[in-house]
Amino acid sequence: MVTSAKSAAQGADLLALAVPAALITAVYVAQYAFGLAPCEMCWWQRYPHFAAIAFALGGLATRGTRLGRALVALAALAIGISGAIGAFHAGVEYGWWQGPTACSSTSLGNDPLASIMNAPLIRCDTPAWTMFGISLAGFNFLISVASAALILVLIGRRSKGLSR
């Protein structure tokens, strides 16, 4: 039982780092390689993933301790929060509810005022890209919530294995 608890611990630790790192990498590739500029709510989804990466790195650095387990659990929570924001954003995109009126632009150039005045507004209610009718926000929801749940299940298995 100790071996399965140890593998659950390693799985939780690695997922807590790999999932947000992969999602952040994917959105930056989409942004800079394919020109999909993020809206305000897209940015909101990134912030918890940045926090999750920091928590997961801390969890890996303190692996095998209570602090390490707590940091991995916080990473799972942050991943889940990003997924919840993604669900809200997807609902705005599908027209299920109204979103915030804030829009954003990412480039300021040499003349910040001219860049702001001439920058296109990136709407939160229009998906920049979809596959099978699911937007990036929808994929963030699906991947993040499932990953957060799996990490928490693995943490639970680890705890049960250690208590026996």
PDB file of C-alpha atoms in Angstrom:
ATOM      1  CA  MET A   1       0.000   0.000   0.000  1.00  0.00           C
ATOM      2  CA  VAL A   2       2.908   2.346   0.645  1.00  0.00           C
ATOM      3  CA  THR A   3       4.026   2.023  -2.995  1.00  0.00           C
ATOM      4  CA  SER A   4       0.602   3.018  -4.343  1.00  0.00           C
ATOM      5  CA  ALA A   5       0.476   5.924  -1.873  1.00  0.00           C
ATOM      6  CA  LYS A   6       3.905   7.023  -3.062  1.00  0.00           C
ATOM      7  CA  SER A   7       2.890   6.813  -6.728  1.00  0.00           C
ATOM      8  CA  ALA A   8      -0.307   8.749  -5.945  1.00  0.00           C
ATOM      9  CA  ALA A   9       1.822  11.399  -4.267  1.00  0.00           C
ATOM     10  CA  GLN A  10       4.128  11.655  -7.262  1.00  0.00           C
ATOM     11  CA  GLY A  11       1.170  11.767  -9.639  1.00  0.00           C
ATOM     12  CA  ALA A  12      -0.491  14.578  -7.709  1.00  0.00           C
ATOM     13  CA  ASP A  13       2.745  16.561  -7.488  1.00  0.00           C
ATOM     14  CA  LEU A  14       3.506  16.219 -11.189  1.00  0.00           C
ATOM     15  CA  LEU A  15      -0.054  16.920 -12.359  1.00  0.00           C
ATOM     16  CA  ALA A  16      -0.222  20.010 -10.172  1.00  0.00           C
ATOM     17  CA  LEU A  17       2.755  21.392 -12.088  1.00  0.00           C
ATOM     18  CA  ALA A  18       2.239  19.913 -15.557  1.00  0.00           C
ATOM     19  CA  VAL A  19      -1.392  20.918 -16.120  1.00  0.00           C
ATOM     20  CA  PRO A  20      -1.122  24.668 -15.468  1.00  0.00           C
ATOM     21  CA  ALA A  21       2.280  24.815 -17.182  1.00  0.00           C
ATOM     22  CA  ALA A  22       0.873  23.103 -20.285  1.00  0.00           C
ATOM     23  CA  LEU A  23      -2.224  25.311 -20.359  1.00  0.00           C
ATOM     24  CA  ILE A  24      -0.217  28.517 -19.926  1.00  0.00           C
ATOM     25  CA  THR A  25       2.199  27.381 -22.647  1.00  0.00           C
ATOM     26  CA  ALA A  26      -0.724  26.618 -24.963  1.00  0.00           C
ATOM     27  CA  VAL A  27      -2.358  30.024 -24.523  1.00  0.00           C
ATOM     28  CA  TYR A  28       0.912  31.861 -25.086  1.00  0.00           C
ATOM     29  CA  VAL A  29       1.507  29.839 -28.257  1.00  0.00           C
ATOM     30  CA  ALA A  30      -2.048  30.670 -29.351  1.00  0.00           C
ATOM     31  CA  GLN A  31      -1.451  34.330 -28.557  1.00  0.00           C
ATOM     32  CA  TYR A  32       1.981  34.863 -30.079  1.00  0.00           C
ATOM     33  CA  ALA A  33       2.156  32.212 -32.810  1.00  0.00           C
ATOM     34  CA  PHE A  34      -1.445  32.362 -34.012  1.00  0.00           C
ATOM     35  CA  GLY A  35      -2.455  35.917 -33.092  1.00  0.00           C
ATOM     36  CA  LEU A  36      -5.305  35.034 -30.722  1.00  0.00           C
ATOM     37  CA  ALA A  37      -5.302  38.089 -28.465  1.00  0.00           C
ATOM     38  CA  PRO A  38      -6.736  37.455 -24.988  1.00  0.00           C
ATOM     39  CA  CYS A  39      -9.743  39.323 -23.664  1.00  0.00           C
ATOM     40  CA  GLU A  40      -9.994  40.494 -20.053  1.00  0.00           C
ATOM     41  CA  MET A  41     -11.577  37.244 -18.851  1.00  0.00           C
ATOM     42  CA  CYS A  42      -8.890  35.224 -20.635  1.00  0.00           C
ATOM     43  CA  TRP A  43      -6.344  37.026 -18.466  1.00  0.00           C
ATOM     44  CA  TRP A  44      -8.401  36.253 -15.365  1.00  0.00           C
ATOM     45  CA  GLN A  45      -8.074  32.538 -16.174  1.00  0.00           C
ATOM     46  CA  ARG A  46      -4.292  32.778 -16.440  1.00  0.00           C
ATOM     47  CA  TYR A  47      -3.654  34.259 -12.996  1.00  0.00           C
ATOM     48  CA  PRO A  48      -4.737  31.171 -10.974  1.00  0.00           C
ATOM     49  CA  HIS A  49      -2.604  28.985 -13.249  1.00  0.00           C
ATOM     50  CA  PHE A  50       0.436  31.151 -12.480  1.00  0.00           C
ATOM     51  CA  ALA A  51      -0.339  30.725  -8.773  1.00  0.00           C
ATOM     52  CA  ALA A  52      -0.787  26.967  -9.261  1.00  0.00           C
ATOM     53  CA  ILE A  53       2.643  26.708 -10.874  1.00  0.00           C
ATOM     54  CA  ALA A  54       4.201  28.521  -7.904  1.00  0.00           C
ATOM     55  CA  PHE A  55       2.338  26.321  -5.390  1.00  0.00           C
ATOM     56  CA  ALA A  56       3.290  23.152  -7.294  1.00  0.00           C
ATOM     57  CA  LEU A  57       6.954  24.141  -7.419  1.00  0.00           C
ATOM     58  CA  GLY A  58       6.823  24.754  -3.678  1.00  0.00           C
ATOM     59  CA  GLY A  59       5.137  21.384  -3.236  1.00  0.00           C
ATOM     60  CA  LEU A  60       7.857  19.664  -5.221  1.00  0.00           C
ATOM     61  CA  ALA A  61      10.566  21.454  -3.228  1.00  0.00           C
ATOM     62  CA  THR A  62       9.006  20.268   0.046  1.00  0.00           C
ATOM     63  CA  ARG A  63       7.833  16.868  -1.229  1.00  0.00           C
ATOM     64  CA  GLY A  64       6.937  14.344   1.440  1.00  0.00           C
ATOM     65  CA  THR A  65       6.085  16.925   4.106  1.00  0.00           C
ATOM     66  CA  ARG A  66       2.767  18.326   5.298  1.00  0.00           C
ATOM     67  CA  LEU A  67       3.711  21.646   3.752  1.00  0.00           C
ATOM     68  CA  GLY A  68       4.350  19.931   0.427  1.00  0.00           C
ATOM     69  CA  ARG A  69       0.933  18.243   0.518  1.00  0.00           C
ATOM     70  CA  ALA A  70      -0.738  21.529   1.445  1.00  0.00           C
ATOM     71  CA  LEU A  71       0.987  23.370  -1.398  1.00  0.00           C
ATOM     72  CA  VAL A  72      -0.088  20.726  -3.915  1.00  0.00           C
ATOM     73  CA  ALA A  73      -3.652  20.993  -2.587  1.00  0.00           C
ATOM     74  CA  LEU A  74      -3.467  24.781  -3.021  1.00  0.00           C
ATOM     75  CA  ALA A  75      -2.252  24.234  -6.572  1.00  0.00           C
ATOM     76  CA  ALA A  76      -5.275  22.004  -7.220  1.00  0.00           C
ATOM     77  CA  LEU A  77      -7.535  24.686  -5.760  1.00  0.00           C
ATOM     78  CA  ALA A  78      -5.985  27.352  -7.998  1.00  0.00           C
ATOM     79  CA  ILE A  79      -6.397  25.115 -11.060  1.00  0.00           C
ATOM     80  CA  GLY A  80     -10.049  24.591 -10.111  1.00  0.00           C
ATOM     81  CA  ILE A  81     -10.560  28.339  -9.711  1.00  0.00           C
ATOM     82  CA  SER A  82      -9.206  28.916 -13.206  1.00  0.00           C
ATOM     83  CA  GLY A  83     -11.621  26.257 -14.451  1.00  0.00           C
ATOM     84  CA  ALA A  84     -14.518  27.993 -12.703  1.00  0.00           C
ATOM     85  CA  ILE A  85     -13.570  31.295 -14.333  1.00  0.00           C
ATOM     86  CA  GLY A  86     -13.382  29.408 -17.645  1.00  0.00           C
ATOM     87  CA  ALA A  87     -16.913  28.088 -17.078  1.00  0.00           C
ATOM     88  CA  PHE A  88     -18.167  31.617 -16.449  1.00  0.00           C
ATOM     89  CA  HIS A  89     -16.329  32.901 -19.533  1.00  0.00           C
ATOM     90  CA  ALA A  90     -17.711  30.088 -21.707  1.00  0.00           C
ATOM     91  CA  GLY A  91     -21.208  30.936 -20.465  1.00  0.00           C
ATOM     92  CA  VAL A  92     -20.665  34.541 -21.549  1.00  0.00           C
ATOM     93  CA  GLU A  93     -19.447  33.351 -24.951  1.00  0.00           C
ATOM     94  CA  TYR A  94     -22.497  31.090 -25.401  1.00  0.00           C
ATOM     95  CA  GLY A  95     -24.811  33.930 -24.352  1.00  0.00           C
ATOM     96  CA  TRP A  96     -26.091  32.112 -21.266  1.00  0.00           C
ATOM     97  CA  TRP A  97     -25.441  35.186 -19.115  1.00  0.00           C
ATOM     98  CA  GLN A  98     -23.973  38.636 -19.472  1.00  0.00           C
ATOM     99  CA  GLY A  99     -20.313  39.187 -18.724  1.00  0.00           C
ATOM    100  CA  PRO A 100     -18.356  42.242 -17.686  1.00  0.00           C
ATOM    101  CA  THR A 101     -18.064  45.116 -20.092  1.00  0.00           C
ATOM    102  CA  ALA A 102     -14.258  45.354 -19.733  1.00  0.00           C
ATOM    103  CA  CYS A 103     -12.196  44.638 -22.802  1.00  0.00           C
ATOM    104  CA  SER A 104      -8.443  44.664 -23.212  1.00  0.00           C
ATOM    105  CA  SER A 105      -5.578  45.006 -25.623  1.00  0.00           C
ATOM    106  CA  THR A 106      -2.059  43.683 -25.094  1.00  0.00           C
ATOM    107  CA  SER A 107       0.239  45.907 -27.183  1.00  0.00           C
ATOM    108  CA  LEU A 108       1.319  49.421 -26.172  1.00  0.00           C
ATOM    109  CA  GLY A 109       4.065  49.971 -28.755  1.00  0.00           C
ATOM    110  CA  ASN A 110       6.298  53.072 -28.745  1.00  0.00           C
ATOM    111  CA  ASP A 111       3.485  55.570 -28.131  1.00  0.00           C
ATOM    112  CA  PRO A 112       1.250  54.116 -25.410  1.00  0.00           C
ATOM    113  CA  LEU A 113      -1.556  56.649 -25.863  1.00  0.00           C
ATOM    114  CA  ALA A 114      -1.726  56.133 -29.634  1.00  0.00           C
ATOM    115  CA  SER A 115      -1.600  52.368 -29.137  1.00  0.00           C
ATOM    116  CA  ILE A 116      -4.452  52.473 -26.654  1.00  0.00           C
ATOM    117  CA  MET A 117      -6.551  54.728 -28.852  1.00  0.00           C
ATOM    118  CA  ASN A 118      -5.964  52.616 -31.993  1.00  0.00           C
ATOM    119  CA  ALA A 119      -5.979  49.145 -30.423  1.00  0.00           C
ATOM    120  CA  PRO A 120      -8.807  46.793 -31.361  1.00  0.00           C
ATOM    121  CA  LEU A 121     -11.115  45.847 -28.531  1.00  0.00           C
ATOM    122  CA  ILE A 122     -11.058  42.166 -27.696  1.00  0.00           C
ATOM    123  CA  ARG A 123     -14.574  41.143 -26.786  1.00  0.00           C
ATOM    124  CA  CYS A 124     -15.172  38.662 -23.973  1.00  0.00           C
ATOM    125  CA  ASP A 125     -18.434  37.420 -25.484  1.00  0.00           C
ATOM    126  CA  THR A 126     -16.924  36.288 -28.787  1.00  0.00           C
ATOM    127  CA  PRO A 127     -14.661  33.225 -28.789  1.00  0.00           C
ATOM    128  CA  ALA A 128     -11.376  33.742 -30.614  1.00  0.00           C
ATOM    129  CA  TRP A 129     -11.231  30.042 -31.542  1.00  0.00           C
ATOM    130  CA  THR A 130     -13.412  26.960 -31.196  1.00  0.00           C
ATOM    131  CA  MET A 131     -13.097  23.238 -31.824  1.00  0.00           C
ATOM    132  CA  PHE A 132     -16.196  21.032 -31.810  1.00  0.00           C
ATOM    133  CA  GLY A 133     -18.120  24.086 -30.623  1.00  0.00           C
ATOM    134  CA  ILE A 134     -15.959  24.444 -27.516  1.00  0.00           C
ATOM    135  CA  SER A 135     -13.956  27.646 -27.006  1.00  0.00           C
ATOM    136  CA  LEU A 136     -10.591  28.001 -25.293  1.00  0.00           C
ATOM    137  CA  ALA A 137     -12.451  29.032 -22.138  1.00  0.00           C
ATOM    138  CA  GLY A 138     -14.562  25.888 -22.396  1.00  0.00           C
ATOM    139  CA  PHE A 139     -11.481  23.718 -22.813  1.00  0.00           C
ATOM    140  CA  ASN A 140      -9.876  25.446 -19.833  1.00  0.00           C
ATOM    141  CA  PHE A 141     -12.973  24.599 -17.793  1.00  0.00           C
ATOM    142  CA  LEU A 142     -13.002  20.954 -18.857  1.00  0.00           C
ATOM    143  CA  ILE A 143      -9.273  20.357 -18.415  1.00  0.00           C
ATOM    144  CA  SER A 144      -8.811  22.405 -15.241  1.00  0.00           C
ATOM    145  CA  VAL A 145     -11.787  21.091 -13.287  1.00  0.00           C
ATOM    146  CA  ALA A 146     -11.039  17.478 -14.213  1.00  0.00           C
ATOM    147  CA  SER A 147      -7.345  17.918 -13.348  1.00  0.00           C
ATOM    148  CA  ALA A 148      -8.069  19.634 -10.038  1.00  0.00           C
ATOM    149  CA  ALA A 149     -10.448  16.826  -9.075  1.00  0.00           C
ATOM    150  CA  LEU A 150      -7.897  14.173 -10.053  1.00  0.00           C
ATOM    151  CA  ILE A 151      -5.130  15.884  -8.070  1.00  0.00           C
ATOM    152  CA  LEU A 152      -7.381  16.017  -5.001  1.00  0.00           C
ATOM    153  CA  VAL A 153      -8.288  12.331  -5.423  1.00  0.00           C
ATOM    154  CA  LEU A 154      -4.597  11.443  -5.638  1.00  0.00           C
ATOM    155  CA  ILE A 155      -3.884  13.528  -2.544  1.00  0.00           C
ATOM    156  CA  GLY A 156      -6.671  11.616  -0.767  1.00  0.00           C
ATOM    157  CA  ARG A 157      -5.178   8.280  -1.813  1.00  0.00           C
ATOM    158  CA  ARG A 158      -1.794   9.423  -0.614  1.00  0.00           C
ATOM    159  CA  SER A 159      -3.252  10.403   2.761  1.00  0.00           C
ATOM    160  CA  LYS A 160      -5.041   7.058   3.151  1.00  0.00           C
ATOM    161  CA  GLY A 161      -1.879   5.163   2.207  1.00  0.00           C
ATOM    162  CA  LEU A 162       0.199   7.093   4.716  1.00  0.00           C
ATOM    163  CA  SER A 163      -2.275   6.665   7.576  1.00  0.00           C
ATOM    164  CA  ARG A 164      -2.384   2.866   7.353  1.00  0.00           C
TER     165      ARG A 164
END
